[in-house]
XYZ file of C-alpha atoms in Angstrom:
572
model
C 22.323 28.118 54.800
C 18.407 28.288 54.558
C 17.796 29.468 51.002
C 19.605 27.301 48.189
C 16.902 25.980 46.114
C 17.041 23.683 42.425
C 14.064 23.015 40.362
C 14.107 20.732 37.574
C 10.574 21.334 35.527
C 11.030 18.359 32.697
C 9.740 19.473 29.188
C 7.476 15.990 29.110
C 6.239 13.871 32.552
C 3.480 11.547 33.450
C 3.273 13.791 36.480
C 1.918 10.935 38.312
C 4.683 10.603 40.824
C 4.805 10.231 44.316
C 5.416 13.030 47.046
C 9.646 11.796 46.649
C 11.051 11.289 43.398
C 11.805 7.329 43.650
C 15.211 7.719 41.599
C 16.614 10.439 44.109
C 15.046 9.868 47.891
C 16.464 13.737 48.602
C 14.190 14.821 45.895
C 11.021 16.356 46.324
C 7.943 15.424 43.307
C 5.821 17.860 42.532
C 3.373 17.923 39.554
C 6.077 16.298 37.795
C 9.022 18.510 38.881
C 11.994 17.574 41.289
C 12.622 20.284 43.863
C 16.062 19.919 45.850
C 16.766 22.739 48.825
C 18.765 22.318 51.815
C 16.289 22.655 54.249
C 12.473 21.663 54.358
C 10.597 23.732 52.885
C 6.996 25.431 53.919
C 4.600 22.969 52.984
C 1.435 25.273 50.674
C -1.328 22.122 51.261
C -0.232 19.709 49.258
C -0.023 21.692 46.309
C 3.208 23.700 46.935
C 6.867 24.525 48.647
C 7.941 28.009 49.801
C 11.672 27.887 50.077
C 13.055 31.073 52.255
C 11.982 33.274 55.101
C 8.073 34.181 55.504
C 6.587 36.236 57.513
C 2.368 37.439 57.421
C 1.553 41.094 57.324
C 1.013 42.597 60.914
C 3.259 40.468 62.224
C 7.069 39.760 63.979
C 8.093 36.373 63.571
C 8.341 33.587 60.628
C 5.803 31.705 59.771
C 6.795 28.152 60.308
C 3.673 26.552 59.176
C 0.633 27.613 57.179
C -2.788 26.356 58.326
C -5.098 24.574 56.628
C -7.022 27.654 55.249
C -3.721 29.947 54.897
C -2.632 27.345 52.750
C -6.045 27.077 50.931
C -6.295 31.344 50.085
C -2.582 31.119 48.680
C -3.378 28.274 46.002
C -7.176 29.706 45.630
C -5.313 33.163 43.921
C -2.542 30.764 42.119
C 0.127 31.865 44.924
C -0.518 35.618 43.812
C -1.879 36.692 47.791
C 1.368 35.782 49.015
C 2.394 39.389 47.586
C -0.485 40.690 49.680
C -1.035 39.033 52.675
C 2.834 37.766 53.220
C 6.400 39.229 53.039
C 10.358 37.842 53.401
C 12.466 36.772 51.092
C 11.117 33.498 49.726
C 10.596 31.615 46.272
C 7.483 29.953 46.113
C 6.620 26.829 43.773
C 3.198 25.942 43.220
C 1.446 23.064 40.996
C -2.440 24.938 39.910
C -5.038 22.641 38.538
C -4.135 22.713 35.283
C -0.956 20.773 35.587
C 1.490 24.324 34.887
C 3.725 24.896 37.515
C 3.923 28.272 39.442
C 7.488 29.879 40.621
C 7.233 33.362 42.397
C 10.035 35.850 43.426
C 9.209 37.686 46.613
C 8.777 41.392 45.728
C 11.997 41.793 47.732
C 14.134 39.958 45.625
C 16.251 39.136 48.660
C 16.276 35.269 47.497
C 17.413 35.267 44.092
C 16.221 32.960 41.479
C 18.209 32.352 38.182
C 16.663 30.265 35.344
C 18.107 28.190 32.372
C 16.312 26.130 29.804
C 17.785 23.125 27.577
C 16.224 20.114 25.233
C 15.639 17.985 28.400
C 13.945 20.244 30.981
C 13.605 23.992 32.347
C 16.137 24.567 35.409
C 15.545 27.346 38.105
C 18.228 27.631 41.305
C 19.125 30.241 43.305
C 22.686 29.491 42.654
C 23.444 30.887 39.150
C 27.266 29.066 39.326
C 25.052 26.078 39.496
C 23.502 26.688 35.813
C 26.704 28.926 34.675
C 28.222 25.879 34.485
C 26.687 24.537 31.955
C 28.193 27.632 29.632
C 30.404 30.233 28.866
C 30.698 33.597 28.848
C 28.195 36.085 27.213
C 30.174 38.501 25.559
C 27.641 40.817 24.200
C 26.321 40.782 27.643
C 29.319 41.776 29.250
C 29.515 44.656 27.022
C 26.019 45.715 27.103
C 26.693 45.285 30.972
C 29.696 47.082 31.108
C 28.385 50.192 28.875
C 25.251 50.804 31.271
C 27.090 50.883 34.673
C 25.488 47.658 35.929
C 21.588 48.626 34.745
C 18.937 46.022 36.005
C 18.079 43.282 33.225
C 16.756 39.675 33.050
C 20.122 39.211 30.900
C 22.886 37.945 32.883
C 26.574 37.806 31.594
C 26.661 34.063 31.431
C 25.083 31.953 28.808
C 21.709 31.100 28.189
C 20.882 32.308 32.168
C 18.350 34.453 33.002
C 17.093 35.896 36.059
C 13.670 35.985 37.444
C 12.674 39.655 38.741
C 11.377 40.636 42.165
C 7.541 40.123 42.088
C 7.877 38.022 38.763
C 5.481 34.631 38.347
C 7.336 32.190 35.679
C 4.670 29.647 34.591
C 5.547 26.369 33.252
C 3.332 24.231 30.680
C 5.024 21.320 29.246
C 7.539 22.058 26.856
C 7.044 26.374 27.240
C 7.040 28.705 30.558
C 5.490 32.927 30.540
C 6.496 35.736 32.849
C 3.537 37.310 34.685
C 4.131 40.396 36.970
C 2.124 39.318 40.276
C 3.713 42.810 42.230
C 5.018 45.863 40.932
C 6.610 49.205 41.904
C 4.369 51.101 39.819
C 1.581 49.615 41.940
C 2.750 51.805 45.323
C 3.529 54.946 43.976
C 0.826 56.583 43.257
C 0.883 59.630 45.986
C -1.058 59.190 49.428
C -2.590 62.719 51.050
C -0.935 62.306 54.060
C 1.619 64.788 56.275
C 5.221 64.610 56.036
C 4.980 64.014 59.560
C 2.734 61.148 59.374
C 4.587 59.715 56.401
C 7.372 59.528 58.747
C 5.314 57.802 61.396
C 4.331 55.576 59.132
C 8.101 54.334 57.639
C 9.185 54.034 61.574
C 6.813 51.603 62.343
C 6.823 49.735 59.461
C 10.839 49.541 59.283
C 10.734 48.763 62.967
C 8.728 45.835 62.298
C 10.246 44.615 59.520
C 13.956 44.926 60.998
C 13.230 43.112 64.269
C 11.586 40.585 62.302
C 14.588 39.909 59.991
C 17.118 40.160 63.627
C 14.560 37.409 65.650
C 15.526 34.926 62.471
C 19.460 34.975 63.492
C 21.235 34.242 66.559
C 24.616 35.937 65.913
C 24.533 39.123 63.510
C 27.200 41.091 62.106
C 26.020 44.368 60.853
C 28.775 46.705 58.574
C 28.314 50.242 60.051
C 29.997 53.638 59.043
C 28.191 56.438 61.272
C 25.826 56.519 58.046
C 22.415 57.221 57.993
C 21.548 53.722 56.575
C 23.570 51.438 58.231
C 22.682 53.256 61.784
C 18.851 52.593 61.623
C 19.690 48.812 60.689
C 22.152 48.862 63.718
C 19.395 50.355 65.717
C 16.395 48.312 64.864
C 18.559 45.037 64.965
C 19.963 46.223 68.285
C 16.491 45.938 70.242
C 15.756 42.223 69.631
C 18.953 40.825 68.063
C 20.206 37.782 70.822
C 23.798 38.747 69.958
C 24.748 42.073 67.517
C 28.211 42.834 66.456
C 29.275 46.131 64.907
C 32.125 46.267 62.413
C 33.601 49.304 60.618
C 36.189 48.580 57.953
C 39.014 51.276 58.050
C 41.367 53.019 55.204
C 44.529 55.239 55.866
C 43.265 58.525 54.687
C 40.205 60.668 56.461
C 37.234 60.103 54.305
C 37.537 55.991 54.706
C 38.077 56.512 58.577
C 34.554 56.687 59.603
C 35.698 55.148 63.187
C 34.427 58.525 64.983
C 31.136 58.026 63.425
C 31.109 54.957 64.116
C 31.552 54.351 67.943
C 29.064 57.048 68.141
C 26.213 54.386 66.809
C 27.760 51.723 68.838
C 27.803 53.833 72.240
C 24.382 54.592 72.036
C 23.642 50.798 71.872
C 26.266 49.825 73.871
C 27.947 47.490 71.617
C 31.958 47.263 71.061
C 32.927 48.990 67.945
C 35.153 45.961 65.759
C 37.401 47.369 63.665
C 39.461 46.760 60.482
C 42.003 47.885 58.369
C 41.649 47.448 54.710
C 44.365 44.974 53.722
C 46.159 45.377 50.601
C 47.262 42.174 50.719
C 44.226 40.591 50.469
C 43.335 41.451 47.210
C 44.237 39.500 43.926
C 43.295 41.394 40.890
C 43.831 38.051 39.188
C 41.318 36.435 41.252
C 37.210 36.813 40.226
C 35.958 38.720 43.459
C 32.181 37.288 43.539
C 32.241 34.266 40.559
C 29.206 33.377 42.178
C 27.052 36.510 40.794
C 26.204 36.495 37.059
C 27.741 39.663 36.419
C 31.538 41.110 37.003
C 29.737 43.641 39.393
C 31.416 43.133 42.571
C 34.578 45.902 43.342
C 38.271 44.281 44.314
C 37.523 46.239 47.855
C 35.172 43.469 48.555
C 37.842 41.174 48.766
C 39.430 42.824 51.846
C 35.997 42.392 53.786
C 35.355 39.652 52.680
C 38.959 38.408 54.245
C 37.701 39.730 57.530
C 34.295 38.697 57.377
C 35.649 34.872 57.442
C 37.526 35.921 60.189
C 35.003 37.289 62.314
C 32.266 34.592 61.490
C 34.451 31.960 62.805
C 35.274 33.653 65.863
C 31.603 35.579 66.705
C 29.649 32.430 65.153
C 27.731 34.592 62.584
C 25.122 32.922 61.450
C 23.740 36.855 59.428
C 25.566 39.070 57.789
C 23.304 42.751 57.736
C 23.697 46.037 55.777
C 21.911 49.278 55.280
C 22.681 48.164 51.127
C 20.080 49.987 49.335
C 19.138 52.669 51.504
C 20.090 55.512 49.219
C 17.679 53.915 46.933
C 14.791 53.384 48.723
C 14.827 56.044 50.370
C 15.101 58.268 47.274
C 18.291 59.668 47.703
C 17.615 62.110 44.511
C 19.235 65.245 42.951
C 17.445 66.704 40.698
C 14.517 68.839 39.959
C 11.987 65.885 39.356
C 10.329 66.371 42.979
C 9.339 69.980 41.988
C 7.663 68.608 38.663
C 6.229 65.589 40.926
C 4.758 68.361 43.009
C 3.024 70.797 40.224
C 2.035 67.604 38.585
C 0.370 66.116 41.252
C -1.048 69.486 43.144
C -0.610 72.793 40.734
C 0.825 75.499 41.620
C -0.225 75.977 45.303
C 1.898 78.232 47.794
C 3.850 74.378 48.906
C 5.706 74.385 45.262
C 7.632 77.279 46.180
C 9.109 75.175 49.307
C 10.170 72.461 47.357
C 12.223 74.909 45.417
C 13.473 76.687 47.870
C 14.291 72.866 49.591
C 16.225 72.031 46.402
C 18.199 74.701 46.164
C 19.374 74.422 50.056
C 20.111 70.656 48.951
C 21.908 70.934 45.729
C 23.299 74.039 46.499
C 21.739 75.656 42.553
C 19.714 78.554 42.082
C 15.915 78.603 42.160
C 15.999 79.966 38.361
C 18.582 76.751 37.558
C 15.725 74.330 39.135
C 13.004 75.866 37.539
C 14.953 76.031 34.008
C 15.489 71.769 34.332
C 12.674 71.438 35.863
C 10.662 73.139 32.560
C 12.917 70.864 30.932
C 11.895 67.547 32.147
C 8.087 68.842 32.713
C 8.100 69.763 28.559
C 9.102 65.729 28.141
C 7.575 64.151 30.930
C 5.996 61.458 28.371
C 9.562 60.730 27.183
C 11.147 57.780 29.031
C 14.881 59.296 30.769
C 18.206 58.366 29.436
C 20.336 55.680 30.897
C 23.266 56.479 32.183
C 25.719 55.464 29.600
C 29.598 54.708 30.259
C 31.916 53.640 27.275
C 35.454 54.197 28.712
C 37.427 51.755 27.659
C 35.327 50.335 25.306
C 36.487 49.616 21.340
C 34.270 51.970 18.806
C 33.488 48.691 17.209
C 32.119 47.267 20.482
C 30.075 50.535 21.009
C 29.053 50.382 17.409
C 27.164 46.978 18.416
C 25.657 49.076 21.215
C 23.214 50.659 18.671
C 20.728 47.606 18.470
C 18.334 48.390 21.395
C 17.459 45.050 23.989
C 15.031 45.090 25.857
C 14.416 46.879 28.730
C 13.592 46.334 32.818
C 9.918 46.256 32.491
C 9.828 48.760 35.740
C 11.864 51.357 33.673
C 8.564 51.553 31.778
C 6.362 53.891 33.582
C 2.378 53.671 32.876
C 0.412 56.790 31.783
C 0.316 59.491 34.149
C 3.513 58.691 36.227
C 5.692 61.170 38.057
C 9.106 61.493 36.688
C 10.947 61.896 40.131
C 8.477 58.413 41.241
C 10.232 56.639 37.693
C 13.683 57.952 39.181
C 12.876 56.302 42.266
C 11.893 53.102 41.039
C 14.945 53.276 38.869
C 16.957 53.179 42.453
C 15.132 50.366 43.259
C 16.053 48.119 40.334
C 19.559 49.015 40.684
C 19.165 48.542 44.591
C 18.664 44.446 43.313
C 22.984 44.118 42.570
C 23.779 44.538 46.227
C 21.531 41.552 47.450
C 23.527 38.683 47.370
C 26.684 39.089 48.920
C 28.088 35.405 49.210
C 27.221 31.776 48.312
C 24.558 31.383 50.362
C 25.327 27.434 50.026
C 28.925 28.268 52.025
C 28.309 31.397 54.204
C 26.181 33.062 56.366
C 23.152 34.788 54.999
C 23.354 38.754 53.571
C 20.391 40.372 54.989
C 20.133 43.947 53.495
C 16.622 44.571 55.595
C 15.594 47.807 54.164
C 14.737 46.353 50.849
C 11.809 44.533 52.344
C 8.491 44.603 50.463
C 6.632 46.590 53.320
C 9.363 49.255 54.054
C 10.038 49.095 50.131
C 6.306 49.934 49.636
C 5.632 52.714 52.206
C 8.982 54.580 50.911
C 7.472 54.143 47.452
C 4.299 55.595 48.334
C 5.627 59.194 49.844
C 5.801 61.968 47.656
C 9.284 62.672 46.249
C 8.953 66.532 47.182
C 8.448 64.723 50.932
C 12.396 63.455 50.914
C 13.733 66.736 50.288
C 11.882 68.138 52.582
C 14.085 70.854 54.770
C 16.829 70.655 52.305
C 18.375 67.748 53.159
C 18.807 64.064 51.608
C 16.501 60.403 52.697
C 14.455 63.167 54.578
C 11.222 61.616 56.052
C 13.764 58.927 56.914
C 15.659 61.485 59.313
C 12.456 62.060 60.600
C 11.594 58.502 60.924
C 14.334 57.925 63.404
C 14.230 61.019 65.735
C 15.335 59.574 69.100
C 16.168 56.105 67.516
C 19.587 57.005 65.643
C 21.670 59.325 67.838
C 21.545 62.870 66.350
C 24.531 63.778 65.236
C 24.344 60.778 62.499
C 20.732 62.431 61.385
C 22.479 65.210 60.545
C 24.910 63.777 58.519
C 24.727 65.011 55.006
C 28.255 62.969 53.828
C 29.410 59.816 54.288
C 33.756 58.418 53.322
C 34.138 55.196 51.499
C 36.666 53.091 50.021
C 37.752 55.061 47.147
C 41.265 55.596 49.030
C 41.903 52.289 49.471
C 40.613 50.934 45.361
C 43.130 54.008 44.510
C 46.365 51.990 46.469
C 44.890 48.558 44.815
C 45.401 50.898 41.686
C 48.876 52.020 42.175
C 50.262 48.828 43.723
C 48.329 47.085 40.533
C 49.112 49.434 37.597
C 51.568 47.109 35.533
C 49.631 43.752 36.146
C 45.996 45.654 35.207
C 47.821 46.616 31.464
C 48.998 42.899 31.148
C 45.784 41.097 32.450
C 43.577 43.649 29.933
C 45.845 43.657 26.813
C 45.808 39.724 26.938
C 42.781 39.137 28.114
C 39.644 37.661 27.176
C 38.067 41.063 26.783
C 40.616 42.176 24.211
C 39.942 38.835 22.035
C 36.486 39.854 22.200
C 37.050 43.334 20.480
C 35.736 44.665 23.533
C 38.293 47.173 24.471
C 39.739 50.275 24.017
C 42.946 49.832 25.469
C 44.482 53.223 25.678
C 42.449 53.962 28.854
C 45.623 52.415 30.679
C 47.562 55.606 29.391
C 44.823 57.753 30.272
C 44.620 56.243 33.677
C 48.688 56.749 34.568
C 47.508 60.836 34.371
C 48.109 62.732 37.999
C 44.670 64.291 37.597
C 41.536 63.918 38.376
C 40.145 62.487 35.043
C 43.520 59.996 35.506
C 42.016 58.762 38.919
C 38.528 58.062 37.238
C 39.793 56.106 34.240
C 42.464 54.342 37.089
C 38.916 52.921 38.780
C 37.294 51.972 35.349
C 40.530 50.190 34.314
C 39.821 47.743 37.821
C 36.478 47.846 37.069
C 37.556 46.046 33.429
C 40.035 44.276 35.334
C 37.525 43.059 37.863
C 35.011 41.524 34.447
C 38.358 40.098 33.146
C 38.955 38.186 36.153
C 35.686 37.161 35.945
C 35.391 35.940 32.630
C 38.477 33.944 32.952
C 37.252 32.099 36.230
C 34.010 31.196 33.953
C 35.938 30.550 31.066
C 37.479 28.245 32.767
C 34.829 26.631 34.750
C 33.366 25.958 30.919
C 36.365 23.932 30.248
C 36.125 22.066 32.937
């Protein structure tokens, strides 16, 4: 599948080679470095490769070839105008005068690019099982993973592999390489004097655009719908220039995962059959890593069930794309808090408009003006302080949370620059977190996972509207509601709830109770010290709490799995 990508940047070369590396005729030379991908890449002059999807601002369909002076521009700015002038989901390797070599992530992120350096040379791939490999298991990784609910890093949990961030330049001289930031959040959300209506004009178009482009790529797509708000405009855009769209909705027992009503609602309108599936039971192996090819045990044991019928239905249907509305909530500031009311004083005083935001938050979350104002004093008074992570330590040993005191560092987006809004750092925090749900299966083996709403374009516009703007009316992803008036059938606009599979990881639960305590209390975890294992009695409990700790004890089951398949692997 278009996409897979290795780069081998040696600490010391002649870099006097050929175009092909003579030892390995499948090997690309450039400035010294051998590039292997598993299709031809984009030729940038003869200075540079751009592995992935590209497409040019103001424009629907890839760019196949770059002219003489496109090519030119890009390696006149050392690759940085193809954050301005270009989009997709592309890593692009460039050799500059100077002999370094240039790799950039597309602001997107939706190629990923994992790096790992040794004594003989500097390895980047998009395939981080590729470089795992060469390792183990990071065990302080895993916990400091595990004890942040999955917050964005450059640390994987694997050893000695890091990952290259969206809108990240690594630079490569001789024995050393530097992170530069060519693109960044911060850079789009400072707020635009525009209408809500316009705003909304504005994100139509642009995720219009950006959605077709993504659908003319693909000749067979399967897009996961539920009736949701995110997964409909996907469906909807994709619907009016995809050459073949199929609809699936996965399907559990009880009436909040049975979003099948919803559902053939979205696909009527386009007049698409609605596939369905029941989530198997029998398809999941709690013993079995769910996604060994991610660096992190982030992936849920639900995912085996679709991913059961996915292979199913790509055989059959000939998918060559899988899409999802994955990261909607986040870019479209799915919020709830009183940070758009602070946004909104900060940014404009105390004009007659604050006092709609508040009453706008209070028809959303359902509190009391005096509650919003109270938090929202509270978060005004420390606007210069940065906001807590969410924390989790369930199940965790005090000894392991003890280690938890010496700080790492952090994202370089959770760092916001003088004079930023507090609900705009929220949002960008969505965004980095919106980065886990990208890559869905070996791209090397299966079709692509396109989650099209994270493109840089739509990913900038939603940045740049005000946060007061989304809870506009009271309700959730507002200007996005408005976006789609007459797109997305109506009665999925006004959805303000969506079902999932928390039903069916409850059964994997209770058909898994006895195996979870044995795979924990002799697992790899435990002879790390990084359990507290009395969470399995906690999670036996009828009650609510019970049901909680029952989906953090897969959630520790799921890293176990994980770490064993890599342990393993190591061995090997």
């Amino acid at each position: 599948m278009p996409g897979y990508f290795r780069l081998e940047v040696p600490r010391r070369s002649d870099r006097n080679g050929g175009k092909r590396a003579k030892e390995d005729p499948s090997a690309l030379l450039l400035c010294g470095a051998r590039l292997w991908c598993d299709e031809h890449p984009l030729e940038i002059g003869g200075d540079g490769y751009l592995i992935g999807h590209l497409f040019k601002r103001g424009a629907t369909s890839r760019v196949l070839d770059l002219c003489e002076a496109a090519a030119e521009k890009i390696l006149a700015s050392g690759g940085r105008s193809l954050a301005s002038d270009y989009w997709g989901g592309y890593v692009a390797i460039l050799a500059r005068p100077d002999g370094h070599i240039a790799v950039f992530r597309d602001p997107s992120g939706l190629l990923p690019v994992y790096y790992r350096e040794d004594d003989r040379c500097l390895t980047l791939s998009s395939d981080a099982a590729e470089l795992g490999k060469h390792g183990g298991v990071n065990y302080p990784a895993m916990l400091r993973f595990l004890a942040s609910a999955g917050a964005p890093s450059r640390e994987t949990c694997l050893e000695d592999v890091r990952l290259l961030l969206p809108g990240e330049g690594l630079i490569v001289a001789g024995g050393s390489h530097q992170l530069e930031s060519w693109w960044s959040p911060w850079d789009w959300t400072q707020v635009r004097h525009r209408s809500y209506a316009a705003a909304a004009k504005e994100l139509r178009a642009v995720a219009l655009d950006c959605i077709g482009s993504w659908t003319s790529c693909f000749d067979s797509i399967l897009v996961g719908v539920s009736g949701g708000l995110d997964s409909s405009i996907v469906a909807c855009a994709a619907a009016r220039r995809a050459a073949a769209l199929h609809c699936l909705t996965m399907v559990e027992d009880d009436a909040i995962g049975d979003e099948r009503r919803y559902a053939s609602i979205l696909t009527t309108a386009l007049g698409t059959p609605l596939l369905e599936a029941n989530y198997d039971l029998g398809a999941v192996d709690i013993g079995r890593a769910v996604a060994p090819h991610h660096p992190w045990p982030h992936a849920p044991f639900y995912m085996q069930a679709i991913e059961a019928v996915h292979d199913g239905l790509r055989r059959e249907q000939k998918i060559d794309a899988f899409f999802s509305g994955n990261g909607g909530d986040n870019i479209f500031c799915s919020i709830r808090s009183a940070t758009p009311f602070v946004d909104r004083f900060m940014a404009q005083g105390p004009r007659h408009g604050l006092f709609d935001t508040l009453r706008d938050l209070s028809d959303l979350t359902g509190a009391s003006g005096t509650t919003i104002l109270r938090h929202a004093w509270d978060r005004y008074r420390d606007v210069a302080r940065p906001p807590s992570l969410h924390r989790d330590y369930s199940g965790l040993s005090s000894a392991a949370i003890a280690e938890l005191e010496h700080p790492r560092p952090s994202h370089p987006w959770m760092q916001a620059p003088e004079g930023g809004l507090p609900g705009k750092a929220a949002h960008v925090r969505l965004l980095a977190r919106a980065q886990r749900s990208i890559e869905l299966y070996p791209r090397r083996t299966h079709p692509r996972h396109i989650p099209p709403l994270l493109s840089q374009p739509i990913v900038e516009t939603c940045l740049s509207i005000p946060t007061w703007q989304w809870v506009a009316g009271g309700r959730d992803r507002s200007v996005a509601r408005a976006a789609f008036k007459s797109v997305v059938p109506a009665e999925l606009l006004r959805r303000t709830s969506k079902g999932g599979p928390g039903g069916f990881m409850h059964r994997i639960y209770q058909a898994n109770a006895e195996r979870a305590g044995d795979l924990l209390r002799n697992g790899l975890l435990a002879r790390a010290g990084l359990l507290d294992l009395s969470i399995l009695e906690a999670a036996s409990r009828p009650t609510a709490q019970g049901f909680e700790k029952a989906q953090r004890v897969l959630e520790l089951c799921a890293a176990e799995s994980w770490a064993r398949w890599w342990s393993d692997v190591a061995r090997s």
